[in-house]
CSV table of N, CA, C and O and ligand atoms in Angstrom, one decimal:
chain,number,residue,atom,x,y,z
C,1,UNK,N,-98.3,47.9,-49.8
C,1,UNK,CA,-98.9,48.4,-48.5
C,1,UNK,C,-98.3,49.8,-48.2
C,1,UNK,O,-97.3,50.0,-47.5
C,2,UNK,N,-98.9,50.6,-48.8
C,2,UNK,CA,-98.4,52.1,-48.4
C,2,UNK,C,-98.3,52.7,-47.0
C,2,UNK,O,-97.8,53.8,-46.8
C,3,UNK,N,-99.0,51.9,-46.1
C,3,UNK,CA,-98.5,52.4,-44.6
C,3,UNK,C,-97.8,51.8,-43.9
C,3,UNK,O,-97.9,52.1,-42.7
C,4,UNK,N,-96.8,50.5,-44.2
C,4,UNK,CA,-96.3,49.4,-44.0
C,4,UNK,C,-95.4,50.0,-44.0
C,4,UNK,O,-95.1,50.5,-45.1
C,5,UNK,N,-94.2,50.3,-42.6
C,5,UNK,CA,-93.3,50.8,-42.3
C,5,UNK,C,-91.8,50.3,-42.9
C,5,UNK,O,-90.7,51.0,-43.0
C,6,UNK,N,-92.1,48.5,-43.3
C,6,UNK,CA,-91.3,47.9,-43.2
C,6,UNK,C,-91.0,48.3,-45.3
C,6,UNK,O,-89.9,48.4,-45.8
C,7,UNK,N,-92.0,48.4,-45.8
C,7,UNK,CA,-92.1,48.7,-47.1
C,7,UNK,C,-91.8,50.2,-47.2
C,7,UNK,O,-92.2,51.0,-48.1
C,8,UNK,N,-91.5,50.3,-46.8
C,8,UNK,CA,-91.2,51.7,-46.6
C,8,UNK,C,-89.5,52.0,-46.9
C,8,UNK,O,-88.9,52.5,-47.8
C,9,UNK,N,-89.1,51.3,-45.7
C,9,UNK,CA,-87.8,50.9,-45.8
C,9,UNK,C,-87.0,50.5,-46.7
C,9,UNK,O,-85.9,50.9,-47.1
C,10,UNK,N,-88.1,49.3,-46.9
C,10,UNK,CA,-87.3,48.6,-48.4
C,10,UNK,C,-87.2,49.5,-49.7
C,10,UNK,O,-86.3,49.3,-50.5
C,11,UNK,N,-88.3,50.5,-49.6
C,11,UNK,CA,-88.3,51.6,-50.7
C,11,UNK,C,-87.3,52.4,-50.4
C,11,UNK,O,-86.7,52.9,-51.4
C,12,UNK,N,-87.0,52.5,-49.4
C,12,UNK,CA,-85.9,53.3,-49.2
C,12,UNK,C,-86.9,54.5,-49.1
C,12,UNK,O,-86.6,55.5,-49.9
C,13,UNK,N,-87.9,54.7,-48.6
C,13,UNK,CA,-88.3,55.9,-48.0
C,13,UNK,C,-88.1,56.5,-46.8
C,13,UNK,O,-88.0,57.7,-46.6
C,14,UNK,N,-88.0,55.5,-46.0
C,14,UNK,CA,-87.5,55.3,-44.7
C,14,UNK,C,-86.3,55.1,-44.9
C,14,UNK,O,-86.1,54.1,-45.6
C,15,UNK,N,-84.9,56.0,-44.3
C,15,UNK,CA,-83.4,55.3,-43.9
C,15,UNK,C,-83.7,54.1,-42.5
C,15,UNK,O,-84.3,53.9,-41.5
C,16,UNK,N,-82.5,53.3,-43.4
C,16,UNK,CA,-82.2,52.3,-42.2
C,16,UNK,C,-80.6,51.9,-42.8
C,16,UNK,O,-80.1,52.0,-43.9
C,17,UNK,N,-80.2,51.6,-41.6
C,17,UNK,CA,-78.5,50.8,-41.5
C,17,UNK,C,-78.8,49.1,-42.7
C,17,UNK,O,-78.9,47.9,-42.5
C,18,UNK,N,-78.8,49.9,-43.4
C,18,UNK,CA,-78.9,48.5,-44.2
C,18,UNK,C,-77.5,47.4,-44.8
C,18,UNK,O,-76.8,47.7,-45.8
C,19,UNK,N,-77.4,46.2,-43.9
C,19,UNK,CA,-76.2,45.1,-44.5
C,19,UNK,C,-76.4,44.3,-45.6
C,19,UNK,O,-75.4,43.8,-46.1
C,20,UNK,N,-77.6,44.1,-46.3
C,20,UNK,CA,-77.9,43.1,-47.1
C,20,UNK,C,-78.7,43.7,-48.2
C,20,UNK,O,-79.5,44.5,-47.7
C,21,UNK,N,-78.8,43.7,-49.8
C,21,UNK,CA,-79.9,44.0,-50.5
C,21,UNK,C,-79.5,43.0,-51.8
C,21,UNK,O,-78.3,42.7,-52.1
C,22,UNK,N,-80.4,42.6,-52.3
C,22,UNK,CA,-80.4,42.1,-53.3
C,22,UNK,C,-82.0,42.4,-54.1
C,22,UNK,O,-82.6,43.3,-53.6
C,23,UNK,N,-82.6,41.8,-55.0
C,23,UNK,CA,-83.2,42.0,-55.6
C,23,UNK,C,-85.0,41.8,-54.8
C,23,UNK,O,-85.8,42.7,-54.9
C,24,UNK,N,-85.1,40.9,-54.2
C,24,UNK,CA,-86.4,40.3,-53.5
C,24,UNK,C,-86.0,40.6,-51.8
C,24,UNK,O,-86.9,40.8,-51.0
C,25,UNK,N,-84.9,40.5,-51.5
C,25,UNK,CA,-84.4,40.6,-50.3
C,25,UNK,C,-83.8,42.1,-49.2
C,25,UNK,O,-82.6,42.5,-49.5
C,26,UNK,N,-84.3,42.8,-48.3
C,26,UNK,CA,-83.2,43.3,-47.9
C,26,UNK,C,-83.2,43.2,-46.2
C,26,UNK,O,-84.2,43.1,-45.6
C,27,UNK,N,-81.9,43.4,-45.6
C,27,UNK,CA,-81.5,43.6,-44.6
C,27,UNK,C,-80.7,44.8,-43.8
C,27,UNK,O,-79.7,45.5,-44.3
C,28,UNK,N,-81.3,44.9,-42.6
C,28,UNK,CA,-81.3,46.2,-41.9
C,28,UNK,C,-81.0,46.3,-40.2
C,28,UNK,O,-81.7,45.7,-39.4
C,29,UNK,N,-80.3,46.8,-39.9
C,29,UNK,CA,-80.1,46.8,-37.8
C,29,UNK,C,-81.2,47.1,-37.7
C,29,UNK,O,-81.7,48.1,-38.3
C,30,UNK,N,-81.7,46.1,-36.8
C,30,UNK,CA,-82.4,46.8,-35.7
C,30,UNK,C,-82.3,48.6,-35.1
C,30,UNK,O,-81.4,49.4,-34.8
C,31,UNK,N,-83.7,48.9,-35.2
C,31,UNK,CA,-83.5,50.6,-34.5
C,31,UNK,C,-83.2,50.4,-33.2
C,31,UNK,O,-82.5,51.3,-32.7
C,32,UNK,N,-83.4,49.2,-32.3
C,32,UNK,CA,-83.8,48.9,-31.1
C,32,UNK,C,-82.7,47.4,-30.7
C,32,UNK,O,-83.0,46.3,-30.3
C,33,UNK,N,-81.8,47.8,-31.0
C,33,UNK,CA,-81.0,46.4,-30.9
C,33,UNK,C,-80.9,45.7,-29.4
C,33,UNK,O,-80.8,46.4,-28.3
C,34,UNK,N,-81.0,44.3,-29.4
C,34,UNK,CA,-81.2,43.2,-28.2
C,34,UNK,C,-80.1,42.7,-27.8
C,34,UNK,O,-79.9,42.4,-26.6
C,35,UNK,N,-79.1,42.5,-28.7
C,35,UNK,CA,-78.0,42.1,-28.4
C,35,UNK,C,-76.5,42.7,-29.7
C,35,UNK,O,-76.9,43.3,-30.8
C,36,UNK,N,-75.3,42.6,-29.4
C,36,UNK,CA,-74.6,43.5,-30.5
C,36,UNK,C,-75.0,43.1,-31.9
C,36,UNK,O,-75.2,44.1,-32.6
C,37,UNK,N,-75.1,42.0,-32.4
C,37,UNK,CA,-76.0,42.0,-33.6
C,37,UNK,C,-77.0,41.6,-33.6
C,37,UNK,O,-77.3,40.5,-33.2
C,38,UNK,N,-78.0,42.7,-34.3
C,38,UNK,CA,-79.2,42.6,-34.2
C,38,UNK,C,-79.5,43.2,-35.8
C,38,UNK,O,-79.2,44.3,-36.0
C,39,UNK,N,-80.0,42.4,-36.6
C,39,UNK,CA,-80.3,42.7,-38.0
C,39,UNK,C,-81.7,41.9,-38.6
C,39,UNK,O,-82.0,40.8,-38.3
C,40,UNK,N,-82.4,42.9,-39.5
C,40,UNK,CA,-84.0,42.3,-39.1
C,40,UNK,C,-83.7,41.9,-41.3
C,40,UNK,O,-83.0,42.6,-42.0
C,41,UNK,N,-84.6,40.8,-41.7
C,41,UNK,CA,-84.1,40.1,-42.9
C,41,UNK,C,-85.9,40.2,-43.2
C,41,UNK,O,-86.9,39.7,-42.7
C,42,UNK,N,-85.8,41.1,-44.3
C,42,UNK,CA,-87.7,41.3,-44.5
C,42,UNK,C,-87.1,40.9,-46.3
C,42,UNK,O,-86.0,41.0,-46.8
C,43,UNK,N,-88.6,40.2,-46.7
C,43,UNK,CA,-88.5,40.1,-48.4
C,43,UNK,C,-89.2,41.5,-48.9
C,43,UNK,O,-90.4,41.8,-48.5
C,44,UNK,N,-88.8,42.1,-49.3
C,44,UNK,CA,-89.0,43.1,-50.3
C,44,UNK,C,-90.7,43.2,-50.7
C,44,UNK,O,-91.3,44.3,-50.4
C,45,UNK,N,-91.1,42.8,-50.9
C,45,UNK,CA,-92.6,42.5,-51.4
C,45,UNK,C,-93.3,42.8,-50.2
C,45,UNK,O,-92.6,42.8,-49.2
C,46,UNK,N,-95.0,43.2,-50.0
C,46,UNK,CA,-95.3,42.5,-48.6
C,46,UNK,C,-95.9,41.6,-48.1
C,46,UNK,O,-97.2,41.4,-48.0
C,47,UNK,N,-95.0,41.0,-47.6
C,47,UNK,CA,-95.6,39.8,-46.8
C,47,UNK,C,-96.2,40.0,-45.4
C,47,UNK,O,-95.6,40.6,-44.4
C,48,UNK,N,-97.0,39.7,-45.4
C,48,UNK,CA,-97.9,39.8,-43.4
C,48,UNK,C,-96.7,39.0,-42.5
C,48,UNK,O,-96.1,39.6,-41.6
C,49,UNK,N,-96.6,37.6,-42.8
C,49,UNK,CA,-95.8,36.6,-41.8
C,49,UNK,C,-95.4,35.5,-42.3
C,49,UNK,O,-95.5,35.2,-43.5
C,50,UNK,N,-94.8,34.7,-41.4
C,50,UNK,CA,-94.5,33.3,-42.4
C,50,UNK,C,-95.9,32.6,-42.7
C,50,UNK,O,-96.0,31.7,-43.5
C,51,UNK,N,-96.8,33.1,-42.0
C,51,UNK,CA,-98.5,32.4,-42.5
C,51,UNK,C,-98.6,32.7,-44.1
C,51,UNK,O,-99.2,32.0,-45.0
C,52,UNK,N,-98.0,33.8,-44.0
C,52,UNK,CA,-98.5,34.4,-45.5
C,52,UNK,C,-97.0,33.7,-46.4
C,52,UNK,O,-97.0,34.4,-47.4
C,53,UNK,N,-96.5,33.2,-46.5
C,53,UNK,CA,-94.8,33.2,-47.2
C,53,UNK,C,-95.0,32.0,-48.1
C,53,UNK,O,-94.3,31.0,-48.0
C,54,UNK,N,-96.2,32.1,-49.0
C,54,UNK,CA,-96.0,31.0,-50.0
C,54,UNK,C,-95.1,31.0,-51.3
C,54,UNK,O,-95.2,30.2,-52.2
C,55,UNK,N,-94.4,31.9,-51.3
C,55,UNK,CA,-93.5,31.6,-52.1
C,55,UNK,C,-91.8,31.4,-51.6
C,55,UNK,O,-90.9,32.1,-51.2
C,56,UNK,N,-92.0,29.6,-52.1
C,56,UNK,CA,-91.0,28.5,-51.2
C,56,UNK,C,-89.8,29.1,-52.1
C,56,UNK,O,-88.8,29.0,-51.4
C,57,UNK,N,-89.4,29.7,-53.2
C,57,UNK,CA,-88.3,30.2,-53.5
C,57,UNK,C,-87.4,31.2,-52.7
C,57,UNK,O,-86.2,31.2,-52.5
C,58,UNK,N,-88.3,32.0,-52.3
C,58,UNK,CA,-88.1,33.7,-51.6
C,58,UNK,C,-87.6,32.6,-50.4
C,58,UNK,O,-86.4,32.5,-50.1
C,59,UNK,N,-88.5,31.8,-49.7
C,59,UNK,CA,-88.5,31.0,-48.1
C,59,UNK,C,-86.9,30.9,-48.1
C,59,UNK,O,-86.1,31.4,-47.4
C,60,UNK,N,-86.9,30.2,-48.8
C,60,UNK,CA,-85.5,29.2,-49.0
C,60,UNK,C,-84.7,30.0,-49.8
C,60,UNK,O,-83.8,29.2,-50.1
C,61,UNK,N,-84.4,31.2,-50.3
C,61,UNK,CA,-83.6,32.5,-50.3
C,61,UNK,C,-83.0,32.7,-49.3
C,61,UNK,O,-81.9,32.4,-49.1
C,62,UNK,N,-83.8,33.3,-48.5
C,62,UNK,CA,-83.7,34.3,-47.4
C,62,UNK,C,-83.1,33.3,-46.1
C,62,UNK,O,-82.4,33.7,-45.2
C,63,UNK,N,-83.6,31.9,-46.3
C,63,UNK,CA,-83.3,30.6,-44.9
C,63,UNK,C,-82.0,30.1,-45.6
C,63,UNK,O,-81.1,30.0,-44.8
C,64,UNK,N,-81.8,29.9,-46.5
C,64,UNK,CA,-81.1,28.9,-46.8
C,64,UNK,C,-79.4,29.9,-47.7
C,64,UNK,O,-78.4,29.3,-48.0
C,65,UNK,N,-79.6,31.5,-47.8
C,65,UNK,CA,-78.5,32.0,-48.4
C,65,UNK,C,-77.9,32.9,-47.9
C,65,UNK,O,-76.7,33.0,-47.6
C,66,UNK,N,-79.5,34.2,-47.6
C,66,UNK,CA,-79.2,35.5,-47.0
C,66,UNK,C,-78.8,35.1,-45.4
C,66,UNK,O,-77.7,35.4,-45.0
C,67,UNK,N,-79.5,34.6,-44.6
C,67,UNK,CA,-79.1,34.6,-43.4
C,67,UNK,C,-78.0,33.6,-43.0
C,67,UNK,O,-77.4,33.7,-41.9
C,68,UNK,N,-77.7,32.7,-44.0
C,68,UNK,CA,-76.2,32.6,-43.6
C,68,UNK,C,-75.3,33.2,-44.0
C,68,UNK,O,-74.3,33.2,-43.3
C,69,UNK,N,-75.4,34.0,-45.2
C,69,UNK,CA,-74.1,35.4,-45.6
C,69,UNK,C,-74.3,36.3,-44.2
C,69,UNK,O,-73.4,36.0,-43.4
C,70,UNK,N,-75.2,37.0,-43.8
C,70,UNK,CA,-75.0,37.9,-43.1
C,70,UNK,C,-74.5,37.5,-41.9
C,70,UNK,O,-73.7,38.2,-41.3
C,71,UNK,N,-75.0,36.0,-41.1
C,71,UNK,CA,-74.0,35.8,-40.3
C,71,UNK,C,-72.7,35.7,-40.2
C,71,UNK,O,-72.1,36.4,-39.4
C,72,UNK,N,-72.1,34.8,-41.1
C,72,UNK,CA,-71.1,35.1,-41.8
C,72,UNK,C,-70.3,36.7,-42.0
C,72,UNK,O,-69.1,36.9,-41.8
C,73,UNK,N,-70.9,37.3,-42.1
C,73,UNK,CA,-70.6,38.7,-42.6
C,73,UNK,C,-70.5,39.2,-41.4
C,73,UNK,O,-69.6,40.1,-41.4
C,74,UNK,N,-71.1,39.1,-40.2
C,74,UNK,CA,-71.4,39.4,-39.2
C,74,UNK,C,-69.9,38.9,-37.7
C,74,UNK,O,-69.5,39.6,-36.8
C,75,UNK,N,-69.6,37.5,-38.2
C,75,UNK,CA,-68.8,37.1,-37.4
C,75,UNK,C,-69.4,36.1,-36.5
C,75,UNK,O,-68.7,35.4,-35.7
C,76,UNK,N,-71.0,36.0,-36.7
C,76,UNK,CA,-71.6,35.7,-35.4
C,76,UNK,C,-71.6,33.5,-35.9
C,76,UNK,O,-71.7,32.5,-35.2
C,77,UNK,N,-71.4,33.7,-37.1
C,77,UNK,CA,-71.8,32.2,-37.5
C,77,UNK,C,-70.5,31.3,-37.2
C,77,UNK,O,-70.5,30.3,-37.9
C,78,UNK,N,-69.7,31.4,-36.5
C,78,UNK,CA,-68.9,30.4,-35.2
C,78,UNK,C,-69.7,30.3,-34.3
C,78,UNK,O,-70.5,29.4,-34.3
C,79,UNK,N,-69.7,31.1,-33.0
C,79,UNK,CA,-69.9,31.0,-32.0
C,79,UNK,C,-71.9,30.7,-31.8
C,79,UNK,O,-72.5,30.3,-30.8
C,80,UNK,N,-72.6,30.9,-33.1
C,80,UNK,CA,-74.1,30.7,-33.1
C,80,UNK,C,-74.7,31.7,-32.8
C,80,UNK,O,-74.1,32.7,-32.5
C,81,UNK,N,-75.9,31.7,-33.0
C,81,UNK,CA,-76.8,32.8,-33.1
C,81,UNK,C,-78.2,32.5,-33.1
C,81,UNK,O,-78.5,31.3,-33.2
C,82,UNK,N,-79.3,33.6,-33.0
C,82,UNK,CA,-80.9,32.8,-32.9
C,82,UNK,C,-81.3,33.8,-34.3
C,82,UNK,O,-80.9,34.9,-34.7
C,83,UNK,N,-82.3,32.9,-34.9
C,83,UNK,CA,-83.0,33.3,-35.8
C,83,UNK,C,-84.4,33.5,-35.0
C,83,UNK,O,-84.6,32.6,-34.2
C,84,UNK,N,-85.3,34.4,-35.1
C,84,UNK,CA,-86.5,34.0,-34.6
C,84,UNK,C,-87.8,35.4,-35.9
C,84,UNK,O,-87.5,36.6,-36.1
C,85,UNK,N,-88.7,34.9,-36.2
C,85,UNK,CA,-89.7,35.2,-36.8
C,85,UNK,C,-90.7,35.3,-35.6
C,85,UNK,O,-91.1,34.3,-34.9
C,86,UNK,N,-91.0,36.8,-35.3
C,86,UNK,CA,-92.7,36.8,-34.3
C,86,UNK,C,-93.6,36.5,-35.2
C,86,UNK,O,-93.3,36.6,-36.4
C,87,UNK,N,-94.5,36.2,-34.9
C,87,UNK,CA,-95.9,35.9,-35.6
C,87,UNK,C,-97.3,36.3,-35.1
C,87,UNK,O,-97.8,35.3,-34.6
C,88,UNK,N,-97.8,37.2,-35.2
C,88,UNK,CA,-99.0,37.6,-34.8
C,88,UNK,C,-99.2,37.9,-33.1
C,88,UNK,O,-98.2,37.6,-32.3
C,89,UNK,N,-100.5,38.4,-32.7
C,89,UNK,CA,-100.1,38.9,-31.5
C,89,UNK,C,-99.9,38.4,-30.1
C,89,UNK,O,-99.4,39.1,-29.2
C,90,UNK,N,-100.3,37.1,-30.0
C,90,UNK,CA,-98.9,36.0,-29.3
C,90,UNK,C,-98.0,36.2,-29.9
C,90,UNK,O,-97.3,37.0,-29.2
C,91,UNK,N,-97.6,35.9,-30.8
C,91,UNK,CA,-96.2,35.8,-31.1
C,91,UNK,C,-95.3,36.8,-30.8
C,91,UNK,O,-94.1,36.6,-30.5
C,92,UNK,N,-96.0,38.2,-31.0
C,92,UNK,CA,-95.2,39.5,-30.5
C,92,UNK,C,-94.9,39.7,-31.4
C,92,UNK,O,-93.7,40.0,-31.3
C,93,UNK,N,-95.2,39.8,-32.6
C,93,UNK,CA,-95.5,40.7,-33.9
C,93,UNK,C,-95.6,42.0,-33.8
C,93,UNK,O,-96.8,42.3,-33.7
C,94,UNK,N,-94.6,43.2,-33.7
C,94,UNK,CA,-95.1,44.4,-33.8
C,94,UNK,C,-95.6,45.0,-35.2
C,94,UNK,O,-96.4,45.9,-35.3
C,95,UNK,N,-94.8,44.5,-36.0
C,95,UNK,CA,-94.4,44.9,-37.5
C,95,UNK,C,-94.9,43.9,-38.3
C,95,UNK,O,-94.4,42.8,-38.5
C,96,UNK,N,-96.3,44.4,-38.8
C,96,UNK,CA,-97.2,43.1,-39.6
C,96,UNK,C,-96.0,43.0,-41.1
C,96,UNK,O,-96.4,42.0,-41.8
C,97,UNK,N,-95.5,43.3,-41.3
C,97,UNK,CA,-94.3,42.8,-42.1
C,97,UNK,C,-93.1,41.7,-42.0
C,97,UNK,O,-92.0,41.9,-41.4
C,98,UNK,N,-93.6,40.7,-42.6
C,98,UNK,CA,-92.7,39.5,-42.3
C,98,UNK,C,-91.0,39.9,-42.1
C,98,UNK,O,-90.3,40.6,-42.8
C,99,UNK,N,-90.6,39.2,-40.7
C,99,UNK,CA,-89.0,39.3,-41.0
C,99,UNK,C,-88.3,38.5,-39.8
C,99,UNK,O,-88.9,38.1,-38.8
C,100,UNK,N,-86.9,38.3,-40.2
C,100,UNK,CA,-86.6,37.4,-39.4
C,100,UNK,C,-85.5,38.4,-39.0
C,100,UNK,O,-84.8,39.1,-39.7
C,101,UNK,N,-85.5,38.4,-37.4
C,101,UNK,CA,-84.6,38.8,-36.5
C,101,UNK,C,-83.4,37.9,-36.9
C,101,UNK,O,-83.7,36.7,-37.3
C,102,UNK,N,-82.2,38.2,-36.8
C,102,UNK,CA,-80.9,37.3,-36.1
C,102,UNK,C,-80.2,38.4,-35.3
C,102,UNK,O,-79.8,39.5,-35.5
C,103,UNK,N,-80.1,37.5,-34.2
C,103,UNK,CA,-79.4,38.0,-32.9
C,103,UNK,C,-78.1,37.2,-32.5
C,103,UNK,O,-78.0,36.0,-32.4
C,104,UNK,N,-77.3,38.1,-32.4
C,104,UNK,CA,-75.8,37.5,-32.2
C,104,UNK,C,-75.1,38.4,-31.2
C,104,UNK,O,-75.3,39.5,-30.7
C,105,UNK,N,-73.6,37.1,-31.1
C,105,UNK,CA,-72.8,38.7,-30.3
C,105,UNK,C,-73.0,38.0,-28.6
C,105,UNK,O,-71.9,38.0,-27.9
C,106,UNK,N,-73.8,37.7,-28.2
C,106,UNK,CA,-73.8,37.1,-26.5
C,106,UNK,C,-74.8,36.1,-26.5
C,106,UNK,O,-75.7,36.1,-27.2
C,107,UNK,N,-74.5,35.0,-25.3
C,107,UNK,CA,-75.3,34.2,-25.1
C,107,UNK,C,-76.5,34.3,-25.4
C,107,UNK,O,-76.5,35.5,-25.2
C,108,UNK,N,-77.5,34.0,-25.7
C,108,UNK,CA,-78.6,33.6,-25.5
C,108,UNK,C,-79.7,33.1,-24.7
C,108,UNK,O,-79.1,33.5,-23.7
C,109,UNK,N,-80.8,32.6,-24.2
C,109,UNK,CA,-81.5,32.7,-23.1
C,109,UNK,C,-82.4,32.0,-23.3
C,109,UNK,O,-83.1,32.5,-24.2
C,110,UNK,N,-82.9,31.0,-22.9
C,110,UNK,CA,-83.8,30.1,-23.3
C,110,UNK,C,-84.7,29.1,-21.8
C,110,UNK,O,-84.2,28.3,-21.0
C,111,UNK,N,-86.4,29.7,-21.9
C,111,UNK,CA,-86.9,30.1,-22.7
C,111,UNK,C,-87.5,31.5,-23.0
C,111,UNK,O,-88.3,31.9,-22.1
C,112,UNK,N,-87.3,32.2,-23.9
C,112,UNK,CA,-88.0,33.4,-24.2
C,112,UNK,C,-89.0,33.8,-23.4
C,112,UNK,O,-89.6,33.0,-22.7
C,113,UNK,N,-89.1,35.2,-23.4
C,113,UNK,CA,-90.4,35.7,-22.4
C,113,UNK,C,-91.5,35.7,-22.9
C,113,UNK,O,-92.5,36.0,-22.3
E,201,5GP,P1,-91.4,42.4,-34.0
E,201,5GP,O1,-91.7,42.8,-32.6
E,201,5GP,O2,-92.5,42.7,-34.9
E,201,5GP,O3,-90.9,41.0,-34.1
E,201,5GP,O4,-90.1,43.2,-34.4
E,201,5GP,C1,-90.1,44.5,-34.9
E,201,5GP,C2,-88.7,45.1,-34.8
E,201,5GP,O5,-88.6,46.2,-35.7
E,201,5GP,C3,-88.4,45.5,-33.4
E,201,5GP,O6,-87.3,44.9,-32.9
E,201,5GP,C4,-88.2,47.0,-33.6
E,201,5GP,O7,-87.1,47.5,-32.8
E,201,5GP,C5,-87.9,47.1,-35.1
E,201,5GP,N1,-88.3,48.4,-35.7
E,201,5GP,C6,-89.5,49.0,-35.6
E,201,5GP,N2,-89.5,50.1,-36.3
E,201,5GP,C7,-88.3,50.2,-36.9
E,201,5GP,C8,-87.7,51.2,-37.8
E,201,5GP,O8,-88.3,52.2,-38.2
E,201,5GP,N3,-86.4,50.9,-38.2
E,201,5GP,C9,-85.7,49.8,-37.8
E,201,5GP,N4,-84.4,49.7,-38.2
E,201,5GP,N5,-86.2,48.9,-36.9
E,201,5GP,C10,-87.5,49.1,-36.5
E,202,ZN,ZN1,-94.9,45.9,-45.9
């Protein structure tokens, strides 16, 4: 997707504060951070959303390795933290580029706006 901001990124055309990269994977702060950690977890490829995320390897990469190192890495995985995926325009999708927020660092708030 050549106008996909988020692919962009991953190309490294775009700078971003990036904490995480590996091969299919990378991770980046938030431009716009919500809370002290705020790091956005996109797969490399482009994906639209988790509608689109049929490949259960990459899923279960990114769920099950990357976002617990980074919290981890982070400090935030004691005290807890939120993962949250928007999805489309309910969901508050700005960035048709699949990614999972994790927010850490202060309480939390529930339920979302
Ligand atoms: P969404 O609203 O789609 O769930 O989240 C998109 C997120 O991407 C927002 O939190 C926004 O601050 C962040 N964002 C948008 N453009 C950029 C950018 O160019 N660089 C970085 N690092 N974050 C961005
Ligand atoms: Zn993209």
């Amino acid at each position: 997707m050549s106008d996909c901001i988020f692919c962009k990124i991953a190309q490294k055309e775009i700078p971003s504060n990036i904490v995480y990269e590996d091969d299919t994977t990378i991770a980046f702060r938030d431009v716009e951070p919500q809370a002290p950690t705020h790091v956005l977890v996109i797969p490399k490829k482009h994906v639209k959303s988790v509608m689109e995320l049929s490949d259960k390897e990459l899923a279960a990469h990114i769920l099950t390795e990357v976002i617990p190192k980074i919290a981890k890495d982070e400090g935030i995985a004691e005290k807890g933290f939120r993962v949250v995926a928007n999805v489309g325009e309910d969901g508050g999708q700005t960035v048709p580029h699949l990614h999972f927020h994790i927010l850490g660092g202060r309480s939390m708030q529930w339920p979302p706006g």
